[in-house]
XYZ file of C-alpha atoms in Angstrom:
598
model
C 2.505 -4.874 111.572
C 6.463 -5.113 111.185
C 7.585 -7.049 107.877
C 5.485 -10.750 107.444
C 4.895 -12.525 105.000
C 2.696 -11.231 101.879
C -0.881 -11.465 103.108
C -4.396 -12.168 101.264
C -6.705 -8.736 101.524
C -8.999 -10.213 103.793
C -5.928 -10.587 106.434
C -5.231 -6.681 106.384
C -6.863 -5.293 109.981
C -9.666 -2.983 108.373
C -7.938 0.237 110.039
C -5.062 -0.443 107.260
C -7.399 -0.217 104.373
C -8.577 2.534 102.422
C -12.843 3.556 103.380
C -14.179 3.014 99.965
C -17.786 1.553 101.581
C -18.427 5.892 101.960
C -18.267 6.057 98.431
C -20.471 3.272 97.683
C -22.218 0.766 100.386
C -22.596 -2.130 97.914
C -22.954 -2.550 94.337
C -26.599 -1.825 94.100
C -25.553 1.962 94.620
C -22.911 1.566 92.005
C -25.131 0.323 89.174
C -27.638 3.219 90.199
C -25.267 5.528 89.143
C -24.280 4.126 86.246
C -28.041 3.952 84.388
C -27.890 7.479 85.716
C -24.735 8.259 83.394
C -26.752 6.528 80.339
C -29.535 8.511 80.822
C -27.407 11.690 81.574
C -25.854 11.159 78.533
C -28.643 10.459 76.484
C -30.273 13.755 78.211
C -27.300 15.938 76.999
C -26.796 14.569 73.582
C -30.603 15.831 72.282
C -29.194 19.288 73.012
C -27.031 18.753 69.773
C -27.334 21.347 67.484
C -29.364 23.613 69.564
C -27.139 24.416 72.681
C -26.155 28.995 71.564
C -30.170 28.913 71.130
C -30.218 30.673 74.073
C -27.946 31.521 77.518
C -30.251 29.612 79.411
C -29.844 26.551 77.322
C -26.370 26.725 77.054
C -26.186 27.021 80.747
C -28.171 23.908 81.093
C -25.836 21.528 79.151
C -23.111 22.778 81.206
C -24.684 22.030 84.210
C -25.694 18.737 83.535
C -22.687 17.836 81.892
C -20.823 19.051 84.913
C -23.599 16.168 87.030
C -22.695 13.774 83.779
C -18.772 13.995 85.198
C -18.897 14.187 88.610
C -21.007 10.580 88.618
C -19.017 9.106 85.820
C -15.292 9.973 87.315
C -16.665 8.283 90.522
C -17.832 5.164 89.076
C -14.606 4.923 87.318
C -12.556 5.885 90.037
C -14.325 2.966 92.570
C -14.042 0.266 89.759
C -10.429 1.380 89.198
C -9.359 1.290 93.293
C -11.175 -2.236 93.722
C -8.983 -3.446 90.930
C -6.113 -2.058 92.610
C -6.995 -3.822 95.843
C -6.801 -7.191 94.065
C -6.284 -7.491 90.347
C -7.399 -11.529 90.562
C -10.640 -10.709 91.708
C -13.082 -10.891 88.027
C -15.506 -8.933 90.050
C -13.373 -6.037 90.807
C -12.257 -6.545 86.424
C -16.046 -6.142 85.309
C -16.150 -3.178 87.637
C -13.306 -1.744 86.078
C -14.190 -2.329 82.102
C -17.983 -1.282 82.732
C -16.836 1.992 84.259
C -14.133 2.282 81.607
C -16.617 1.515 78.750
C -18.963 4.098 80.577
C -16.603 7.170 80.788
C -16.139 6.510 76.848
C -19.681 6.594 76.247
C -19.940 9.766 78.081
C -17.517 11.691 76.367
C -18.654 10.353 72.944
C -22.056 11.767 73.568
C -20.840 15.001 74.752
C -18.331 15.425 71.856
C -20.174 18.184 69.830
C -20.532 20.722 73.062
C -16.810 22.371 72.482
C -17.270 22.324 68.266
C -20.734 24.345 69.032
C -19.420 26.746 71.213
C -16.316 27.493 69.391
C -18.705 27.669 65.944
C -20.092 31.106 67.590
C -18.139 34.521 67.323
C -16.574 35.571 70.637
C -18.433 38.726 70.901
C -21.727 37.170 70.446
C -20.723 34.106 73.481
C -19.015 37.130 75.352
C -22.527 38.470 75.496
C -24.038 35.346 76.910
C -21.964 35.237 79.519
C -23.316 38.307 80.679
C -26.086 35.886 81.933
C -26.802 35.167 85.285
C -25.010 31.795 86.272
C -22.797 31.678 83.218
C -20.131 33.809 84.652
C -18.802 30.478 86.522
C -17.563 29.391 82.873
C -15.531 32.234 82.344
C -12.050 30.746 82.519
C -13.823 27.157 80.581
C -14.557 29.594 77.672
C -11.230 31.952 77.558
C -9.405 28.419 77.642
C -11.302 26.886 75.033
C -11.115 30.208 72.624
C -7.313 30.392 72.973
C -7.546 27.191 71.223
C -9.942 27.929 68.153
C -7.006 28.744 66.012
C -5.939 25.581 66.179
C -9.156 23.503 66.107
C -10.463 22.472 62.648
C -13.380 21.721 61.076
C -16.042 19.187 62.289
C -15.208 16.616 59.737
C -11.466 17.008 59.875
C -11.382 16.583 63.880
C -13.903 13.383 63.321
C -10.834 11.941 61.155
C -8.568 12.809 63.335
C -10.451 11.506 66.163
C -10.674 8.153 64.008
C -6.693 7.997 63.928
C -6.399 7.829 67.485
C -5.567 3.919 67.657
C -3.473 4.355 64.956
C -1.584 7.147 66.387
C -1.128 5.416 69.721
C 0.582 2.560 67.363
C 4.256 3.738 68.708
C 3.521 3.957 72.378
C 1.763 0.548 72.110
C 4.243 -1.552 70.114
C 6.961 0.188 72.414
C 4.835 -0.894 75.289
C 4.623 -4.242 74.256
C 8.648 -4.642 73.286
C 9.666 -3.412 76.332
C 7.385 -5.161 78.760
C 6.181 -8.696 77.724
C 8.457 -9.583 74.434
C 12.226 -8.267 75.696
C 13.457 -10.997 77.656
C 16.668 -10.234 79.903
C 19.550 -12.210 81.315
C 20.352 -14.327 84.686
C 23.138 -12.997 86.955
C 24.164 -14.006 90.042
C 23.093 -11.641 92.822
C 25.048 -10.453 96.053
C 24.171 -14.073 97.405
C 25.479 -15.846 94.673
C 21.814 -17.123 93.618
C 20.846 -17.136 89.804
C 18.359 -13.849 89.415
C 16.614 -13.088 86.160
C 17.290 -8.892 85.303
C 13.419 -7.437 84.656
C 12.472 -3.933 84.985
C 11.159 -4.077 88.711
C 14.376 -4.819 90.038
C 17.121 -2.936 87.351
C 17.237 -0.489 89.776
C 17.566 -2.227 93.034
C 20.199 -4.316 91.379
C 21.711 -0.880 90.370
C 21.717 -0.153 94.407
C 23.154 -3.447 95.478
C 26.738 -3.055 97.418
C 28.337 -5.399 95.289
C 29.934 -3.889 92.327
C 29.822 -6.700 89.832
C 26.470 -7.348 90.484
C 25.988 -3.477 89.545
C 28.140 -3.678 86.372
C 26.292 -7.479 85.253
C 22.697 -5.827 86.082
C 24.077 -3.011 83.830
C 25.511 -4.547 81.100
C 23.126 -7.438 80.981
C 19.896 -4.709 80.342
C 21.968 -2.550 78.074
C 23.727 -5.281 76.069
C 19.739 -6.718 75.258
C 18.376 -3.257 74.417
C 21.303 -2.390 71.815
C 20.376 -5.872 69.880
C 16.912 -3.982 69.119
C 18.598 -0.268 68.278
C 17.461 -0.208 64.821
C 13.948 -1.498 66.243
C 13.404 1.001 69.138
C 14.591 3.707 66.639
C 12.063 2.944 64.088
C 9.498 3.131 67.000
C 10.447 6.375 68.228
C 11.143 8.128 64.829
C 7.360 6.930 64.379
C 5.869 8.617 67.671
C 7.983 11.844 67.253
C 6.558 12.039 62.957
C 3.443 11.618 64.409
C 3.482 14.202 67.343
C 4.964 16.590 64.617
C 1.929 15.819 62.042
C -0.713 16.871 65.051
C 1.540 19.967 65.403
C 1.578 21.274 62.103
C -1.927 20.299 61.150
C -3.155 22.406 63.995
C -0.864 24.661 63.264
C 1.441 25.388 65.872
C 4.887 26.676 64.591
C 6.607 23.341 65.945
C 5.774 20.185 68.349
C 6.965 21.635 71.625
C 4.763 24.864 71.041
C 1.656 22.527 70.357
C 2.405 19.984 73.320
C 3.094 23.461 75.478
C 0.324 25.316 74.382
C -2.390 22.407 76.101
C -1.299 24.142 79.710
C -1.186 27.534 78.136
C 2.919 27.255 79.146
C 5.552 29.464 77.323
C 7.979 27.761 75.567
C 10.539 29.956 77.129
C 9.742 28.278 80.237
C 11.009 24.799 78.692
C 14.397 26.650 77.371
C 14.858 28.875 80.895
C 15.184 25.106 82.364
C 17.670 23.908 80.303
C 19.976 27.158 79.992
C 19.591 27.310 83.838
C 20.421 23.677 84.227
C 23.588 23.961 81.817
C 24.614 27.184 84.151
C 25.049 25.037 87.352
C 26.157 21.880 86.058
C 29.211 22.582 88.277
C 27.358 21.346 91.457
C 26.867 17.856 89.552
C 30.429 17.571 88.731
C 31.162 18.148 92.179
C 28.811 15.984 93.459
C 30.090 12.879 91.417
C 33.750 13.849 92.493
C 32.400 13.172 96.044
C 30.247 9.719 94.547
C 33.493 8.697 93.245
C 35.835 9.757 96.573
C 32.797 7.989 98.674
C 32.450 4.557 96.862
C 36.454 4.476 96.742
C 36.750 3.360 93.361
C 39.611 4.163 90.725
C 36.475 4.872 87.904
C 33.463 5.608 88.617
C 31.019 4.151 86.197
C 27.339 4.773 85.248
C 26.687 1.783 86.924
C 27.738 3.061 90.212
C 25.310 5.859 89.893
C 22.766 4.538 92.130
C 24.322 2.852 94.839
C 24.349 4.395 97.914
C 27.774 6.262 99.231
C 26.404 5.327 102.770
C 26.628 1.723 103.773
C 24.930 -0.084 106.190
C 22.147 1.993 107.318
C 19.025 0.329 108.053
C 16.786 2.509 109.389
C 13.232 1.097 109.711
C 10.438 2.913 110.424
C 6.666 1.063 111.118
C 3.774 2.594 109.578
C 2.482 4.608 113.108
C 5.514 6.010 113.644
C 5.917 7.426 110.072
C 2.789 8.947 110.143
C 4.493 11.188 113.453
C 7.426 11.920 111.529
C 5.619 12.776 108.365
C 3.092 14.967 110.518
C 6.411 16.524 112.605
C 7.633 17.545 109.070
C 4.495 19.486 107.958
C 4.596 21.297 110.820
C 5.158 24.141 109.121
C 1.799 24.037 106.713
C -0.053 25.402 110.245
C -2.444 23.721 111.834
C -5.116 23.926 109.258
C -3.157 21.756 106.780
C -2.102 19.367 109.600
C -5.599 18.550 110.755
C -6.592 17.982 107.068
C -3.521 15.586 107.233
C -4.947 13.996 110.470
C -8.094 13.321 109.430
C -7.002 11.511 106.221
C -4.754 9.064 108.899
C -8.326 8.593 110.743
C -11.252 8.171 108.213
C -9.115 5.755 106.417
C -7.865 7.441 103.256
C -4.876 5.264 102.874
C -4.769 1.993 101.840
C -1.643 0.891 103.699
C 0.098 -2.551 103.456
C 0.449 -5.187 100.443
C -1.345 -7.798 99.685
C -1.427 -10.416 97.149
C -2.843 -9.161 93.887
C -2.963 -5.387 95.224
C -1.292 -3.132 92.462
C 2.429 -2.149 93.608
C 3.675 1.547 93.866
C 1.805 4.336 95.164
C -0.698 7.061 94.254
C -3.495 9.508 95.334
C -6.689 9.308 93.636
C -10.369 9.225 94.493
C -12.650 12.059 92.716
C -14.615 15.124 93.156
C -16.822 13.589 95.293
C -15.278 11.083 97.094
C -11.973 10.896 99.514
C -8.942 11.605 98.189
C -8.129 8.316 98.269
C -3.766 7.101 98.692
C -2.684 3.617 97.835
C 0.668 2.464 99.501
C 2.359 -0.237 99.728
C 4.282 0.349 103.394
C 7.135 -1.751 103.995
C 8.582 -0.109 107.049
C 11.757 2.051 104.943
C 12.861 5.379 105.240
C 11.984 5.349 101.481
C 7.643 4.360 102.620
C 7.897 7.450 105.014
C 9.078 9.907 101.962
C 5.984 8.199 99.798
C 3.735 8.401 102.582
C 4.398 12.227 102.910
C 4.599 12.640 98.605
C 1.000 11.016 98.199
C -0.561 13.352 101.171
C 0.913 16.276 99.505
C -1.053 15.338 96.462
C -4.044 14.190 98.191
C -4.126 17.180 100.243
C -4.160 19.596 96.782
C -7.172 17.441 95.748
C -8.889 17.956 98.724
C -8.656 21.504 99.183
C -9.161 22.214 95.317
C -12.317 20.118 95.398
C -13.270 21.895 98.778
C -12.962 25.267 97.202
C -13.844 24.826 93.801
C -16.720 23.955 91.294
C -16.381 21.149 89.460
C -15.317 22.519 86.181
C -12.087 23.628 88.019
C -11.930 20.953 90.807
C -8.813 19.797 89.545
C -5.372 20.794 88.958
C -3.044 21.309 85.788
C -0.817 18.328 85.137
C 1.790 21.269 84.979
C 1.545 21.658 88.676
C 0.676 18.054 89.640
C 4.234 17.437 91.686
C 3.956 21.303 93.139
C 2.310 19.791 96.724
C 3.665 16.078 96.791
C 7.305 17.531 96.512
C 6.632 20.320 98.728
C 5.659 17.403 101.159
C 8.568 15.573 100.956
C 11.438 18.856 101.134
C 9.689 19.852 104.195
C 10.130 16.364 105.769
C 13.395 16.304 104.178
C 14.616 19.905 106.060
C 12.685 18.565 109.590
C 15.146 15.126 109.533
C 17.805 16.671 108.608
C 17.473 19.126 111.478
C 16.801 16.654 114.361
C 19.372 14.011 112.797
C 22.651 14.139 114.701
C 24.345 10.782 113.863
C 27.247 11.682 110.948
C 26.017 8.251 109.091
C 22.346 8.740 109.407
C 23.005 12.190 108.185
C 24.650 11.092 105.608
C 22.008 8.838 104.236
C 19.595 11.499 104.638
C 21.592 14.149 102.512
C 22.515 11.582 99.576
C 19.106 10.519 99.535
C 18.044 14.081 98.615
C 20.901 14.452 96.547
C 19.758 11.357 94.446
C 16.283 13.569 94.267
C 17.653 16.468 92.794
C 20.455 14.384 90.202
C 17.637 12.463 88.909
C 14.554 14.461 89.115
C 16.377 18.119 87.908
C 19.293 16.962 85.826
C 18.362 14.180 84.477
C 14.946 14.264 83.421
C 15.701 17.654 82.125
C 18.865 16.070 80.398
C 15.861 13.336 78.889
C 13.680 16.853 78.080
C 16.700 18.140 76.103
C 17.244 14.635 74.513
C 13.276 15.397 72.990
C 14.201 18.819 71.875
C 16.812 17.904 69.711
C 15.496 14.413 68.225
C 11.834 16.791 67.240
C 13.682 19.573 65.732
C 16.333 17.044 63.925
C 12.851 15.351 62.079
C 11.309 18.933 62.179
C 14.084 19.997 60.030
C 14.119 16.636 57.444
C 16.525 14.681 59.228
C 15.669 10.810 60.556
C 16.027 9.086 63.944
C 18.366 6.264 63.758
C 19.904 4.193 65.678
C 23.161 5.193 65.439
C 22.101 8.740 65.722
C 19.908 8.614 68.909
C 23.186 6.914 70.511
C 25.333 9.531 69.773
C 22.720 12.346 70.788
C 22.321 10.693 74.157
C 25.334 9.625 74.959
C 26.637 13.201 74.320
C 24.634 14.430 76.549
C 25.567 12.432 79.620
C 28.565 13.575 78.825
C 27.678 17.056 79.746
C 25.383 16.464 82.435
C 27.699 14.287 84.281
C 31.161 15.965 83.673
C 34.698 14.471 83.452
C 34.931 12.643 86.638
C 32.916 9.542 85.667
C 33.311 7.064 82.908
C 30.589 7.121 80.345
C 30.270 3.174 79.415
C 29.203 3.053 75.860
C 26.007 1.005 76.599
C 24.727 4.197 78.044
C 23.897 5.510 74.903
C 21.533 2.472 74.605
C 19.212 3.938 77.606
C 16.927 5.834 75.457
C 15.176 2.862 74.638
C 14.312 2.081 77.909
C 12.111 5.014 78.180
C 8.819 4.903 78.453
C 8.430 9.180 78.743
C 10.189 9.830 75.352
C 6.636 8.469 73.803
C 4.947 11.048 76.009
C 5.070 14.223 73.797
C 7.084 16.309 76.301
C 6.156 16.003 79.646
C 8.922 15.177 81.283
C 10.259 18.803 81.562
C 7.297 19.075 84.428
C 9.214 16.897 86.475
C 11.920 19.015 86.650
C 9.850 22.161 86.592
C 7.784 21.111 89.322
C 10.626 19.896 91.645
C 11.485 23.426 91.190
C 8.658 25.276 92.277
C 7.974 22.606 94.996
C 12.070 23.546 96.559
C 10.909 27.277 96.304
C 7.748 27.227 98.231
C 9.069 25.001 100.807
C 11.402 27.496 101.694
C 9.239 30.177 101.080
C 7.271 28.554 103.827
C 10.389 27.749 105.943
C 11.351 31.432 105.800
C 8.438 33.787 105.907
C 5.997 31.541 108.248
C 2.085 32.454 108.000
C 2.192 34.796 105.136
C 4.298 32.203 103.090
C 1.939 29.151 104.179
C -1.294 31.268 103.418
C -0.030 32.272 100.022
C 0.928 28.099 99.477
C -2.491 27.263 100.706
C -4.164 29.332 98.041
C -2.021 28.002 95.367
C -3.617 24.362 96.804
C -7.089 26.210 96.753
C -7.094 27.462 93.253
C -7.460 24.655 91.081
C -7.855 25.259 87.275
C -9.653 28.135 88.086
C -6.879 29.902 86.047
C -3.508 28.663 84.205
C -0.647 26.726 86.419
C 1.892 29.600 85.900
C -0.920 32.300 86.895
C -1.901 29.771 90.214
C 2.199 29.513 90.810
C 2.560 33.060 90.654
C 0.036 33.802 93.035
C 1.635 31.737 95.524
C 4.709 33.415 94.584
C 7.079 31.135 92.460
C 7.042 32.596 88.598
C 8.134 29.698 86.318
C 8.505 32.377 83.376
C 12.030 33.231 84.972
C 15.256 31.198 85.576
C 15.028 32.072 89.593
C 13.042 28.635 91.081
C 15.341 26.561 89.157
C 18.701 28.606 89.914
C 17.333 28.287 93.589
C 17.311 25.080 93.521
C 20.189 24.442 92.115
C 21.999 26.685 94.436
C 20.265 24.130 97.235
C 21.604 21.221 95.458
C 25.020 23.403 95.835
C 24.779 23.496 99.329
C 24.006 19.868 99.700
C 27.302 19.169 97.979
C 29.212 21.257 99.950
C 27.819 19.868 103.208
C 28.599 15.770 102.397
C 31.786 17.036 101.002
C 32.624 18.020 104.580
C 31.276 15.079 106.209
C 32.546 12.451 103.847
């Protein structure tokens, strides 16, 4: 299909678009399902009150509120990808907001099942799940009892249930700053033509050749956002205050604890990556040393961060051929992984090429009983190859956890979520690197993965060190303001990025930009997961079967127990420093190997 011009849906050859007629034929089928949900949920809410009568009732509700999810997730999850094919369409918009408004009825009239259980003694549900069928529930109930001590009463969760829009306040106004009321400037682009700085293209403008298109696109983004500082602060003083209210009235000893605790992860694990990331931020120096040697420049400047040290590469790839290379880099998963893989490229998982109104970006979605669906938007780049293969690796963990699980545990811990797709994409990464020969191609390939680890390890666990010390500054009766959160993160670019490159002062401004910082700590599993995903890949590069058969369980397991249990099985133990010194020490290598080549 090559590059042409941006197409209406109906254009796209049918082979190019995701199969979602298999989930349902027409909308009849759809609306079937959906008076099933009412009814379900009508069903399962005249249990209230009477569901530890007996084992066999309590099994009951399970089960049909296991039925109540499976039908709901897939009416939501077909409204939501018909959107996606074309926003425009008010059809596709009704489908959406019904299946929306139905997943919220659901869960409202399923609300009192967790209060009930966790209103009986241990011992006495220990006992029903002696029962015959109950059993399966085992790791629902240990999960939801390692929680009582921090779930209140009935009438204090209903109020705090009833502060939910209120408490999404922050994340909205921020939203709505950011996105539709921040206007930014016109520069001039490489061409010369006037072009208007939003956030789709920041970053391409970051990547463009010409420096003082770089610096303007800089400047001109950074120079708005510090005319709000006092603004953005005020915002983000409000989400952490009320992240640290939730915290202490469910009494956790501090935010990160109660944030951590969800994923029943250590907070240890959160400190082990930033001590381990502070340990090796000698390969980063080193690395911008070689930005700065590469790009030829007197300074280097934040600005120059993004632009590539490799010029004039075009390497275009159409969609059939990336699908070889991606399957020529998963070559080492074994066979059974790689027919998985195939059959996804031939029952039309992937919805492939743009079209007007189709959402942009990518992502792998579908539900329990459905495909595991992958929305792309292929443009024939190096860059579309590396998605295609990140999307599959997720895709591929839904499809084997929902082949090998029950519902209840069908799906897997947000904690893990980047494990496979990363996985994916090093494995790809080590095959090109291997059959690339050409010093300039090679060199492309190596700072592209370089740009993978500086801005998926370092920095978003420079932005998860940023939320440590902005929560315990307010934990400790201190306030978030403008001037402070500059000099907090400009500090710490500082460190991460070491002596060799000028920190502009508009840096410190970046914070706002930020949509994770309203988030509550998540973006440490970024980081976390890059690391585990660099440690099984070359587990699997190294030890062959016994290191793909111990991957493919991870990919097999789940929820059926905690992420750092299901990543220990496979081998990688996030409780340590070793996956993320191991990476690191990778990233070393890297920077030794374009030092030589540059």
């Amino acid at each position: 299909m090559g590059k042409i011009k941006l197409q209406e849906r109906e254009e796209i050859p049918v082979e190019y678009t995701w199969d979602l007629e298999s989930m349902y034929k027409n909308e009849k089928e759809w609306e079937k399902d959906c008076e099933k949900v009412k009814n379900l949920s009508e069903d399962i809410f005249n249990y209230k009150g009477k569901i530890l009568s007996s084992s066999k009732v309590l099994l009951e509700v399970l089960k049909k509120r296991d039925e109540l999810y499976r039908i709901v997730s897939k009416i939501f999850s077909y409204g939501n990808m018909k959107l996606d094919e074309d926003s425009r369409k008010s059809k596709s918009q009704i489908l959406y907001n019904k299946g929306l408004g139905l997943y919220v009825y659901a869960q409202e009239k399923t609300s009192f099942i967790v209060p009930e259980i966790l209103s009986a003694e241990e011992d006495e549900l220990k006992g029903l799940l002696k029962e015959e069928g109950l059993c399966l529930y085992k790791q629902y109930f240990d999960d939801i009892f390692r929680s009582k001590k921090h779930v209140l009463s009935t009438e204090e969760e209903t109020l705090l249930a009833q502060m939910g829009e209120i408490a999404d306040s922050p994340e909205n106004i921020f939203s709505m700053m950011s996105n539709a009321d921040i206007k930014f400037p016109v520069i001039k682009d490489e061409e010369g033509k006037d072009v208007e700085i939003t956030h789709g293209n920041f970053i391409p403008l970051l990547e463009s050749k010409d420096r003082n298109v770089r610096k303007a696109a800089f400047e001109g983004l950074y120079t708005t956002y510090n005319k709000f500082n006092n603004t953005f602060a005020a915002m983000l003083n409000g989400n952490v205050k009320k992240n640290i209210f939730f915290g202490k009235v469910r009494k956790y000893p501090s935010s990160l604890s109660a944030s951590l605790g969800q994923n029943n992860v250590a907070v240890d694990v959160y400190d082990n990556l930033i001590k381990s990331v502070h340990n090796n931020l000698k390969f980063m120096y080193k690395y911008i040393d070689i930005r700065k040697k590469a790009l030829n420049v007197d300074e280097l400047h934040m600005y120059d961060l993004y632009t590539p040290i490799v010029k004039n590469i075009d390497i275009e790839i159409p969609y059939e051929e990336g699908k070889d290379i991606v399957l020529k880099g998963l070559e080492p998963l074994g066979s059974e992984y790689r027919d998985i893989v195939k059959k996804g490229f031939k029952d039309r998982w992937i919805d492939v090429y743009e079209n007007r109104g189709k959402r942009s970006g990518g992502y792998s979605g579908g539900s329990y009983d459905s495909k595991p669906y992958i929305l792309l938007n292929y443009k024939d780049t190096l860059n579309d190859v590396f998605t295609l293969a990140h999307e599959m690796g997720h895709s591929l963990h839904s499809y084997f956890s929902r082949e090998n699980q029950p519902f209840i545990y069908g799906n897997y811990s947000i904690f893990v979520a980047e494990v496979a797709s990363t996985c994916n994409e090093a494995l790809l990464m080590n095959y090109l690197l291997n059959n690339t020969h050409e010093k300039e191609k090679k060199l492309y390939l190596l700072n592209h993965y370089m740009e993978q680890f500086r801005t998926t390890l370092y920095r978003q666990t420079m932005f998860a060190e940023f939320e440590k010390i902005i929560y315990e500054e307010v934990e400790k009766g201190g306030s978030l303001t403008g001037e402070y959160l500059n000099k907090t993160y400009k500090e710490l670019n500082e460190k991460y990025y070491g002596p060799g490159i000028v920190v502009d002062d508009l840096i410190a401004n970046e914070w706002e930009r930020i949509p994770h910082f309203y988030y509550n700590f998540y973006v440490f599993q970024y980081a976390t997961g890059f690391s585990a995903a660099i440690y099984l890949s070359q587990m699997i590069l190294k030890e062959g079967k016994s290191g793909v058969d111990r991957y493919l369980r991870f990919l097999k397991s789940g929820s059926s127990d905690y992420p750092i249990n299901v990543l220990k099985n496979a081998g990688v133990d996030m409780t340590t420093e070793e996956p993320v010194n191991n990476a690191l020490a990778l990233f070393g290598k890297l920077v030794d190997e374009i030092d030589e080549l540059i």
